[in-house]
XYZ file of C-alpha atoms in Angstrom:
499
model
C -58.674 13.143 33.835
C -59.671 11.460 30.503
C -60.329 13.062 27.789
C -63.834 14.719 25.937
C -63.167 11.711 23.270
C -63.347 9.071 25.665
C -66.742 10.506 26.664
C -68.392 10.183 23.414
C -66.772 6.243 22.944
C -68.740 5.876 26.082
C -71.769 6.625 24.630
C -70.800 4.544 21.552
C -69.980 1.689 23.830
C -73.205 2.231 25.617
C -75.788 2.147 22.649
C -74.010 -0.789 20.913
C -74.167 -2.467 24.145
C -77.805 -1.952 24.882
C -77.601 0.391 28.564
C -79.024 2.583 29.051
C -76.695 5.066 30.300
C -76.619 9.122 30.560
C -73.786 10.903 29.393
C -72.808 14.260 30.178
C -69.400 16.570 29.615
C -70.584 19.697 30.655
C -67.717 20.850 33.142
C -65.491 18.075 32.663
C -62.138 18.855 31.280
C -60.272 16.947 28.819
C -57.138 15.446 30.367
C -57.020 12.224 33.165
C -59.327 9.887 34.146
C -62.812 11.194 34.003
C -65.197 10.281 36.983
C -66.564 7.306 36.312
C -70.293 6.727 35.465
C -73.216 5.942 37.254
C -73.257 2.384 38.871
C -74.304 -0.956 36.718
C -75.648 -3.845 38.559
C -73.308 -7.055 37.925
C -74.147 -10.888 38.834
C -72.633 -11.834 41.986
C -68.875 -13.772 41.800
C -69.021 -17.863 41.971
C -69.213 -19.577 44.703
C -70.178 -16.557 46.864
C -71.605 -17.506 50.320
C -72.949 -14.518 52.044
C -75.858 -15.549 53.275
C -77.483 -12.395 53.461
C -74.719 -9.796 53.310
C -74.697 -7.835 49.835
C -73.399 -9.056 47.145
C -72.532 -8.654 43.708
C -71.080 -5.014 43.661
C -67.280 -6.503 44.452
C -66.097 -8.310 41.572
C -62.101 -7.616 40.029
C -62.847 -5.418 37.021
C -60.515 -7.325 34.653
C -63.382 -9.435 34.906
C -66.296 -7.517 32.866
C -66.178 -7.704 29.141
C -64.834 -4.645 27.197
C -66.559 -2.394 26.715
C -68.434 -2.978 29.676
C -65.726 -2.807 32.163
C -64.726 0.880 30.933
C -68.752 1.629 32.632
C -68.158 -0.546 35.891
C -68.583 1.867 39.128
C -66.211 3.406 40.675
C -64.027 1.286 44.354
C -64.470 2.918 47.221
C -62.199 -0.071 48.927
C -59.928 -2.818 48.437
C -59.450 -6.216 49.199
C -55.763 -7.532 49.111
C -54.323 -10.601 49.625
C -50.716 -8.796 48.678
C -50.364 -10.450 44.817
C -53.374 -9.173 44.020
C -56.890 -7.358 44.446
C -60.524 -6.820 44.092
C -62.406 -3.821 44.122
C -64.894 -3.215 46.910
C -68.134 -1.081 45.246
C -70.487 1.042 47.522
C -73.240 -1.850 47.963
C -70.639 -4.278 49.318
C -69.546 -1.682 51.545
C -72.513 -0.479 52.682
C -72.996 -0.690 56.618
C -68.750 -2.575 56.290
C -65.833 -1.485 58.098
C -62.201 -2.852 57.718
C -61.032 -5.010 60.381
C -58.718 -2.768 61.582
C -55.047 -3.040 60.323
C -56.180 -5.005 57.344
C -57.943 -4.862 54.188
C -60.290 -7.725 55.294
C -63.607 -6.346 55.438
C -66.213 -6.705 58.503
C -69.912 -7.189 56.925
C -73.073 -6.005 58.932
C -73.839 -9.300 59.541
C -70.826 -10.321 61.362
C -69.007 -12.052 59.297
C -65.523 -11.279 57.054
C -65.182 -10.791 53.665
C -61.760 -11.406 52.099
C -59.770 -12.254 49.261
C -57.840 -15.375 49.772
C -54.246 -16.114 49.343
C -53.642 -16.671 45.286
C -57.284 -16.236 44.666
C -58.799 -13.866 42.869
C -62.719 -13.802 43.916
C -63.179 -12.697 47.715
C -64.890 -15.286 50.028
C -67.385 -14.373 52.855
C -66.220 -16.569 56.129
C -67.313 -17.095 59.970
C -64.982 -14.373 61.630
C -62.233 -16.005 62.945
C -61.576 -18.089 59.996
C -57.867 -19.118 59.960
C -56.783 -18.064 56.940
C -58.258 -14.826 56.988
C -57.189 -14.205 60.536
C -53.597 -14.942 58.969
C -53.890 -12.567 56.597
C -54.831 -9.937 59.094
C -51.646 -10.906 60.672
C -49.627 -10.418 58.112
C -50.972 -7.236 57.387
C -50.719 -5.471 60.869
C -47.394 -7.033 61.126
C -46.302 -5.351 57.895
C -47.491 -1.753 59.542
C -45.759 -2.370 62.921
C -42.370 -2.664 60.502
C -43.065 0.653 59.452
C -43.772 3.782 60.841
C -47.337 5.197 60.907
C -46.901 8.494 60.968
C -49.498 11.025 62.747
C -49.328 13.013 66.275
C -52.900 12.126 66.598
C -55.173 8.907 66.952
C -56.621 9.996 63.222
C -54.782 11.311 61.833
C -52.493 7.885 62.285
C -55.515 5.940 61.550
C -55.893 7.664 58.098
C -52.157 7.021 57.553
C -52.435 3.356 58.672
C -55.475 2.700 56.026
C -53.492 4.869 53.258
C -50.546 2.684 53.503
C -52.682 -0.149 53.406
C -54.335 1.203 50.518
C -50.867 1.540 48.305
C -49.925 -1.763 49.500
C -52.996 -3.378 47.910
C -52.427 -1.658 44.669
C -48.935 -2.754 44.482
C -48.269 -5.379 41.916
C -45.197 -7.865 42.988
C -43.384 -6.943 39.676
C -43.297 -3.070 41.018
C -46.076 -1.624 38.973
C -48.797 0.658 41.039
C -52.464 0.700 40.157
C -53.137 4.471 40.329
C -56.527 3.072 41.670
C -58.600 -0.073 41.071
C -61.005 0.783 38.715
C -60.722 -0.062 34.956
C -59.423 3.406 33.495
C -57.189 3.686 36.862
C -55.809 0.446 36.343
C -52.386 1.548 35.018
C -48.855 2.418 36.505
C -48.483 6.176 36.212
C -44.758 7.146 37.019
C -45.448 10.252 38.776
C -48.151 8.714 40.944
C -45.399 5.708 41.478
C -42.928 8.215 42.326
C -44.757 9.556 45.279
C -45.548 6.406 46.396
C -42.149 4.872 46.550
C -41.323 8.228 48.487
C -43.625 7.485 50.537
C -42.827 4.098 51.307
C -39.470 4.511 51.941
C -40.234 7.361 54.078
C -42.302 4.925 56.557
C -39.558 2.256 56.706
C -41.432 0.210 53.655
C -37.777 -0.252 51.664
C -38.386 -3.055 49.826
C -41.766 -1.480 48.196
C -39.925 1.915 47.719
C -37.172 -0.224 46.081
C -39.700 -2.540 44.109
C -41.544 0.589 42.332
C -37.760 2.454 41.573
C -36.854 -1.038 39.799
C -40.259 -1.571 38.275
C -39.758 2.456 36.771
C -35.945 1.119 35.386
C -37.283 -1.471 33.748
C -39.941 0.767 31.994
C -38.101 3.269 31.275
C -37.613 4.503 27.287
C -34.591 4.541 25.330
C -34.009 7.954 25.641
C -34.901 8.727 29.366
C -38.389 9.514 29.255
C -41.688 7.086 30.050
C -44.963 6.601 28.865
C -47.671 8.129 30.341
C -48.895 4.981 31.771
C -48.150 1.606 31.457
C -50.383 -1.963 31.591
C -49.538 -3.656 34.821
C -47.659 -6.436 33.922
C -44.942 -3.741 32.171
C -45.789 -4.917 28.532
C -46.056 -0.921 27.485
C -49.430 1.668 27.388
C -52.320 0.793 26.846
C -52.790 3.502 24.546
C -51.300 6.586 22.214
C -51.600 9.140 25.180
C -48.747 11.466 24.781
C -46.095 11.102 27.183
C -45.260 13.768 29.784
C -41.306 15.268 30.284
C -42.294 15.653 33.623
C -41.848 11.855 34.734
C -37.517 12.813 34.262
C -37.732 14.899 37.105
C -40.604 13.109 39.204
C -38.078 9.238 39.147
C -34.536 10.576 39.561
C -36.547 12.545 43.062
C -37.930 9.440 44.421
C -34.857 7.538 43.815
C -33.075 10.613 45.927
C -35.791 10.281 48.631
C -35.238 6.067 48.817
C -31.848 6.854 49.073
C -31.628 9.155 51.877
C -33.637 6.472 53.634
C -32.345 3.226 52.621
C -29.695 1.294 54.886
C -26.434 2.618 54.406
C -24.820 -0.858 54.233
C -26.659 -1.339 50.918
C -27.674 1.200 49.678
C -24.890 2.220 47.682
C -25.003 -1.051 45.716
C -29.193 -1.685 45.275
C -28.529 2.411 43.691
C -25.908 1.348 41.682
C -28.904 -0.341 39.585
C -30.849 2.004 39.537
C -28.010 4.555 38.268
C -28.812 4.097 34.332
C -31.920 4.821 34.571
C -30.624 8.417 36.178
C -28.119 8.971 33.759
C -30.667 8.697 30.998
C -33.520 10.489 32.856
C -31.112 13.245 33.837
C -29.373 13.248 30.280
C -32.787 14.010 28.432
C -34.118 16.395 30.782
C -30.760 18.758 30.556
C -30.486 18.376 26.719
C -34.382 19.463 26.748
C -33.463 22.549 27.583
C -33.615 25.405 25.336
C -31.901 28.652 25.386
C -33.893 30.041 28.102
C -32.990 26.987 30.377
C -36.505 26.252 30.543
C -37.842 22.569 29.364
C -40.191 22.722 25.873
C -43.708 22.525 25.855
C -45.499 19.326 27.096
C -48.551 18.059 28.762
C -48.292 18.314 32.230
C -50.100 16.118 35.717
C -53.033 17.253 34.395
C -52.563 15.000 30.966
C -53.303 18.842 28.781
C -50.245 20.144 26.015
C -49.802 23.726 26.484
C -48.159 25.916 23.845
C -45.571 26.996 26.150
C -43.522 25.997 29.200
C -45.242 24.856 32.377
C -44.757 25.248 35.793
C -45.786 21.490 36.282
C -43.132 20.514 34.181
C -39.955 23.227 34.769
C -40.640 22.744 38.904
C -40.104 18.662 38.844
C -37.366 18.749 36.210
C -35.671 20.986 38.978
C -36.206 18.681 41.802
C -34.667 15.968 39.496
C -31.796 17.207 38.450
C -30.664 18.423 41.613
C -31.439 14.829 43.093
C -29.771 13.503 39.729
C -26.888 15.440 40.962
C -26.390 14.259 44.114
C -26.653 10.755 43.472
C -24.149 11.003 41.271
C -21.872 12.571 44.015
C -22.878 9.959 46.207
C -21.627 7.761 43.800
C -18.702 9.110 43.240
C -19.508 10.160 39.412
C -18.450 13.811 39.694
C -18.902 15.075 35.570
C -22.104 13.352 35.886
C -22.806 15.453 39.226
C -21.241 18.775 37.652
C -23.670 18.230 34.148
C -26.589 17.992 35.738
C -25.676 20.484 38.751
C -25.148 23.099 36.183
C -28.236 22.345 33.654
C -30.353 22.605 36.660
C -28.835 26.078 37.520
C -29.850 26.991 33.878
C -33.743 25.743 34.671
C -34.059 27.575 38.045
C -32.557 30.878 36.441
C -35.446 30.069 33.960
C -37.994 29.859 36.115
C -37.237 32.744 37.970
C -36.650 34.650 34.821
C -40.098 33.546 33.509
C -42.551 32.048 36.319
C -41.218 34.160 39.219
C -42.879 37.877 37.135
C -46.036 36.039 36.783
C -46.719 34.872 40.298
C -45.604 30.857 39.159
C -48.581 30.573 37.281
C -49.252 28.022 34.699
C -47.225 28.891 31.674
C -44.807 31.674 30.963
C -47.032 33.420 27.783
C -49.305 34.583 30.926
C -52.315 33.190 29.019
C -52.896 30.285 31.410
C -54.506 31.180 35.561
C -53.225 29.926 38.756
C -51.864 25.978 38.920
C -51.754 23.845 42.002
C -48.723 22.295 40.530
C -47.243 25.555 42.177
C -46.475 23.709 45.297
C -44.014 21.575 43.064
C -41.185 24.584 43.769
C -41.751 23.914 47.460
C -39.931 21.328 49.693
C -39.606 18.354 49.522
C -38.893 19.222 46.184
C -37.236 22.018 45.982
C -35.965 24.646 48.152
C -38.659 27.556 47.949
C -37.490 30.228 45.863
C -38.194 34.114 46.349
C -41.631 35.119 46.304
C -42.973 31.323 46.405
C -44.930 31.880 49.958
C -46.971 34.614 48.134
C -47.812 32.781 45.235
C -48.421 29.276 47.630
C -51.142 31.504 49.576
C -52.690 33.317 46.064
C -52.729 30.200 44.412
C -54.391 28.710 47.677
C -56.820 31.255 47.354
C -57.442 31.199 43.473
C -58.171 27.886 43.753
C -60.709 27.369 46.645
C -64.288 25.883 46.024
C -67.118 26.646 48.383
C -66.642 22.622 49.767
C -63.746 23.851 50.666
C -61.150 21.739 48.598
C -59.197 22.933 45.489
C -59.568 23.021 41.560
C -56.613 21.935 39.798
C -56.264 25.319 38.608
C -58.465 28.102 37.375
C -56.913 28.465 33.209
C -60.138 28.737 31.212
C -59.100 26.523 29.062
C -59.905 23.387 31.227
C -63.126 23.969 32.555
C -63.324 21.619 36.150
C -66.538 22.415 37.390
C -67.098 22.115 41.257
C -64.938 19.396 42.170
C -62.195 19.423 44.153
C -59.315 17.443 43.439
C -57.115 15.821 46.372
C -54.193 15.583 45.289
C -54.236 19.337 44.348
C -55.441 20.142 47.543
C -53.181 17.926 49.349
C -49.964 19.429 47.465
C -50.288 22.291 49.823
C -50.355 20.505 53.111
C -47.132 19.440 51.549
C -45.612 22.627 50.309
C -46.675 25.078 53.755
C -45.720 21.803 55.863
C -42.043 21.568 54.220
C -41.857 25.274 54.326
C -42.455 26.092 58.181
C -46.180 26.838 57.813
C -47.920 23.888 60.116
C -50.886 25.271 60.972
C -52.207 25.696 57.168
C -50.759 22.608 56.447
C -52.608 21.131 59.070
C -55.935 22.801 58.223
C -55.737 21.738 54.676
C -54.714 17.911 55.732
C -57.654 17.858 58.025
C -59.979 19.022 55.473
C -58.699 16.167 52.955
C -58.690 13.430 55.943
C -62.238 14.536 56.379
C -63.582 13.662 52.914
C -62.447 9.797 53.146
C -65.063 7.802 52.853
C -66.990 5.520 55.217
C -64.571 2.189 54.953
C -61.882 5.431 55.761
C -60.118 5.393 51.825
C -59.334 8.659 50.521
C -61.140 9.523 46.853
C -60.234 11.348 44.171
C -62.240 13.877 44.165
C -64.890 15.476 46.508
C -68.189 16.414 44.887
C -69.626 20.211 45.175
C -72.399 18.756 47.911
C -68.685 18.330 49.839
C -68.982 13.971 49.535
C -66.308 11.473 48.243
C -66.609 10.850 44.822
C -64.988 8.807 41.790
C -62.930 6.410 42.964
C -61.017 5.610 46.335
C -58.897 4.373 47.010
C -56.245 6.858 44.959
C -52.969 5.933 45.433
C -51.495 9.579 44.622
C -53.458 11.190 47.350
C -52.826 8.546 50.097
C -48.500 9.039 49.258
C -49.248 12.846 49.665
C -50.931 12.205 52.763
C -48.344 10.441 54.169
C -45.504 12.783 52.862
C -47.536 15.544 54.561
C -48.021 13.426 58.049
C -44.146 12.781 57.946
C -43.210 16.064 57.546
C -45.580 17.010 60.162
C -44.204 14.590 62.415
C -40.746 15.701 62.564
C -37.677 17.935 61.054
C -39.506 17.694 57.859
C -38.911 15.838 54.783
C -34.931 16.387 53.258
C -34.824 18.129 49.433
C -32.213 17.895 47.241
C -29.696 20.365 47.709
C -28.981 22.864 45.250
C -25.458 23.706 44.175
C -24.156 27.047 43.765
C-alpha cells in the first residue's frame, strides 16, 4: 500500500526514462505498497544457459538501475540458495513447477533452474546436477526439522511451499523481505513479527530467534521502530511515518517464541531480548492517555487517522499482556505489575470506546468496518464480549464478489475490487483461535485457492478472482501457517490477561 505520491513519481520516472508506461490511481488507496505495474522486458542475466527455456524475466531486482527497478514486474516465485535470492517473474515461470520441497525450479524442458550457493544469478543445469540436488537436500531436510502443519495433503503442501517461501526471504542478519520485489524489499516489523511466530510455531527456533534479535537490534531509542527498514539494518529507506503498532506486534512474537523455545535455554537467549521489551512495553503504557487508549497513528494499512484505531489499541493489548508475562517469567515482577495494569487501562478503553461501535475502525465512528478487527481475537488476545458479532459483520462488510476481503470499507481509502490476503486470512485466524473451524476453514481454503501456479500465495487477488501483485508475501504465508497450526491442534496459546 504505497501512497497516491509515489504514483505520480512513477510517471515522472517513466517519461524521464523514455517507457512508455500507463499510469492509473483510480481505486487505489494511499497507504502500502501499491500493485506493481505492468511488466518491462529486461536482457537476460550473464552467462545464462537455457537452451531454450525462457529467459530473461528472473533477474535479482537490486540489479535494475533506479528508477527503473521501482517499474520491474511483480515475483510470483523465489529462488533461494538460503543467503540470498532472486525473483522468479511470470515468463520464467511459465509452464515451471518447484521441485518439490525446494525452491529449485523444474523448467518445461526438463531441466533445473537454481540459484547457486553464494551466487547471486540463477543457473539452468541437467537435472540431477550435484550441487543443485544438494541444495534440494538441504532444503527438504530443513522442513522434515519442522513441522508442516495441515490435516490434509494441501493444505500441508501449501504450508510446506509457505515456509519455504519465508525462508527464502530471510536475510542471515534477521531482516525479512516482506516480498521480493523492489518496493517490498524492506523488513516490516509487523510482517517480521508474524513470521517469527510462525517459525517458532513449526519448530524453526533459530529463524524465530534470528528475526526477534534482528527487531532488538533495530529497535529506536524510545521503544518504537520504523516503519520499515533496508535489509542490511542501516535504517528506512525513507520518511514514512512510523506506526505505534509495531510495540505491541514484537513484545507478542517474542511471547509466542517463548512459549515454544526449549526450556533449557530459553530463559537465557530471552534474557537478550528483554530490553528491547522493557522499552517497547515502557512506550506503549506511557502512550496512553486518559482514556487508556493509545493516540492517534497510522495503522497496517500505512493511513494516520485523527483518532484511535482498532489496528493499533488491539496489538498494543496483545503486547502488553505478553510484555507482562515475560517479565514474570523472568522473575521481574514491577515490570510484570506496570505493564499488567496499563494494559487493564487499554482493554477498559477499548471496550469503553470500540466495543459501542461494533470494533470498527476508530472511536469518532467516522471510519467503516476494519479487518484489523480480528486483532482482539486469539492468538492475540482473548476475545472480548460482543467480538463474535462484530468478527461475522465485519466478515460480511468486507466481502467482494471473488470472494476475498477489502481491508475495510472507510470511504476514505477507496480499495477498489481487490481482495487483500492477509485481511482475509486474519479471519481464518481469529474464528480458528476462537472455536469456529468450519469458517476458518472455508476462508483458508478460499485463500489456499488463489496461490498461484508455482503454488506461492500473492498479495492480492484481482476482481476476475486471479493472483495478482506480487507472491510470494511473506505476511500472508505466516498467517497461513498460524491458521494451519491452530487448526491442527489445541490452538495457538495467547497471552493471559491479569485481573
Amino acid at each position: 500500500m504505497r501512497g497516491f505520491r509515489l504514483v505520480r513519481w512513477l510517471a515522472v520516472a517513466v517519461s524521464l526514462a523514455g517507457v512508455a508506461l500507463p499510469v492509473c490511481t483510480a481505486g487505489h488507496p494511499a497507504g502500502r505498497r501499491a500493485e506493481a505495474a505492468r511488466p518491462l522486458v529486461f536482457a537476460g542475466p550473464a552467462g545464462h544457459d537455457g537452451r531454450g527455456d525462457a529467459v530473461g524475466l528472473s533477474v535479482p531486482v537490486p540489479a535494475l538501475p533506479a528508477p527503473l527497478s521501482l517499474l520491474a514486474p511483480p515475483t510470483v516465485g523465489l529462488l533461494s540458495n538460503a543467503t540470498t535470492a532472486e525473483g522468479v517473474l511470470a515468463a520464467t515461470a511459465r509452464g515451471a513447477r518447484y521441485v518439490e520441497g525446494s525452491n529449485v525450479l523444474l523448467l518445461p524442458s526438463g531441466r533445473w533452474r537454481y540459484l547457486p550457493d553464494g551466487g547471486t544469478v540463477s543457473m539452468v543445469v541437467p537435472p540431477g546436477h550435484p550441487a543443485a540436488r544438494r541444495q534440494i537436500e538441504r532444503s527438504r531436510a530443513w522442513l522434515a526439522a519442522g513441522t508442516v502443519p495441515g490435516r490434509s495433503p494441501a493444505r500441508r503442501a501449501a504450508a510446506g511451499r509457505a515456509l519455504l517461501a519465508m525462508r527464502a526471504l530471510l536475510r542471515p542478519n534477521g531482516a525479512l523481505a516482506a516480498g521480493w520485489t523492489a518496493g517490498w524489499m524492506y523488513s516490516w516489523p509487523r510482517d517480521s513479527a508474524f513470521v517469527a511466530a510462525a517459525f517458532a510455531h513449526t519448530g524453526h527456533d533459530a529463524e524465530a530467534y534470528r528475526i526477534l534479535r534482528y527487531s532488538a537490534a533495530t529497535q529506536r531509542a524510545d521503544g518504537t521502530w520504523e516503519a520499515r527498514t533496508k535489509l542490511d539494518g542501516s535504517g528506512p529507506p525513507d520518511g514514512r511515518r512510523w506506526q505505534l503498532d509495531a510495540s505491541g506486534w514484537v513484545p507478542w512474537a517474542t511471547w509466542q517464541w517463548y512459549q515454544q523455545a526449549r526450556p533449557a535455554s530459553r530463559r537465557a537467549r530471552l534474557s537478550a531480548l528483554y530490553p528491547m521489551i522493557r522499552r517497547a512495553a515502557d512506550h506503549v503504557a506511557g502512550s496512553l492517555r486518559a482514556d487508556g487508549l493509545p493516540p492517534a497513528s497510522p495503522d497496517y494499512w500505512e493511513l494516520m487517522t485523527a483518532t484511535p484505531n482498532i489496528g493499533t489499541a488491539a496489538p498494543l493489548l496483545a503486547g502488553l499482556n505478553a510484555a507482562a508475562d515475560l517479565a514474570r517469567e523472568t522473575d521481574r515482577p514491577a515490570d510484570a505489575e506496570r505493564w499488567a495494569g496499563a494494559a487493564r487501562r487499554l482493554s477498559a478503553g477499548i471496550t469503553r470506546a470500540f466495543a459501542p461501535l461494533g470494533y470498527r475502525r476508530t472511536v469518532d465512528g467516522r471510519a467503516g468496518h476494519d479487518s484489523a478487527v480480528a486483532f482482539l481475537a486469539p492468538p492475540f488476545n482473548a476475545a472480548p464480549a460482543g467480538l463474535p458479532q462484530a468478527l461475522e459483520a465485519t466478515y460480511r462488510a468486507l466481502l467482494l464478489p471473488n470472494g476475498g476481503l477489502t481491508p475495510g470499507n472507510d470511504p476514505m481509502a477507496p480499495w477498489g475490487q481487490n481482495a487483500w490476503t492477509p485481511s482475509t486470512a486474519f479471519f481464518a485466524l481469529a474464528w480458528a483461535g476462537t472455536g469456529r473451524p468450519a469458517q476458518a476453514g472455508r476462508v483458508l481454503d478460499w485463500v489456499l485457492a488463489k496461490r498461484n501456479p508455482l503454488g506461492e500465495l500473492p498479495e492480492k487477488v484481482n476482481a476476475a478472482g486471479t493472483p495478482s501483485s506480487v507472491a510470494p508475501l511473506a505476511w500472508t504465508g505466516s498467517i497461513v501457517v498460524l491458521a494451519l497450526v491452530s487448526l491442527d491442534g489445541p490452538g495457538l496459546p495467547t497471552p493471559p490477561r491479569r485481573p
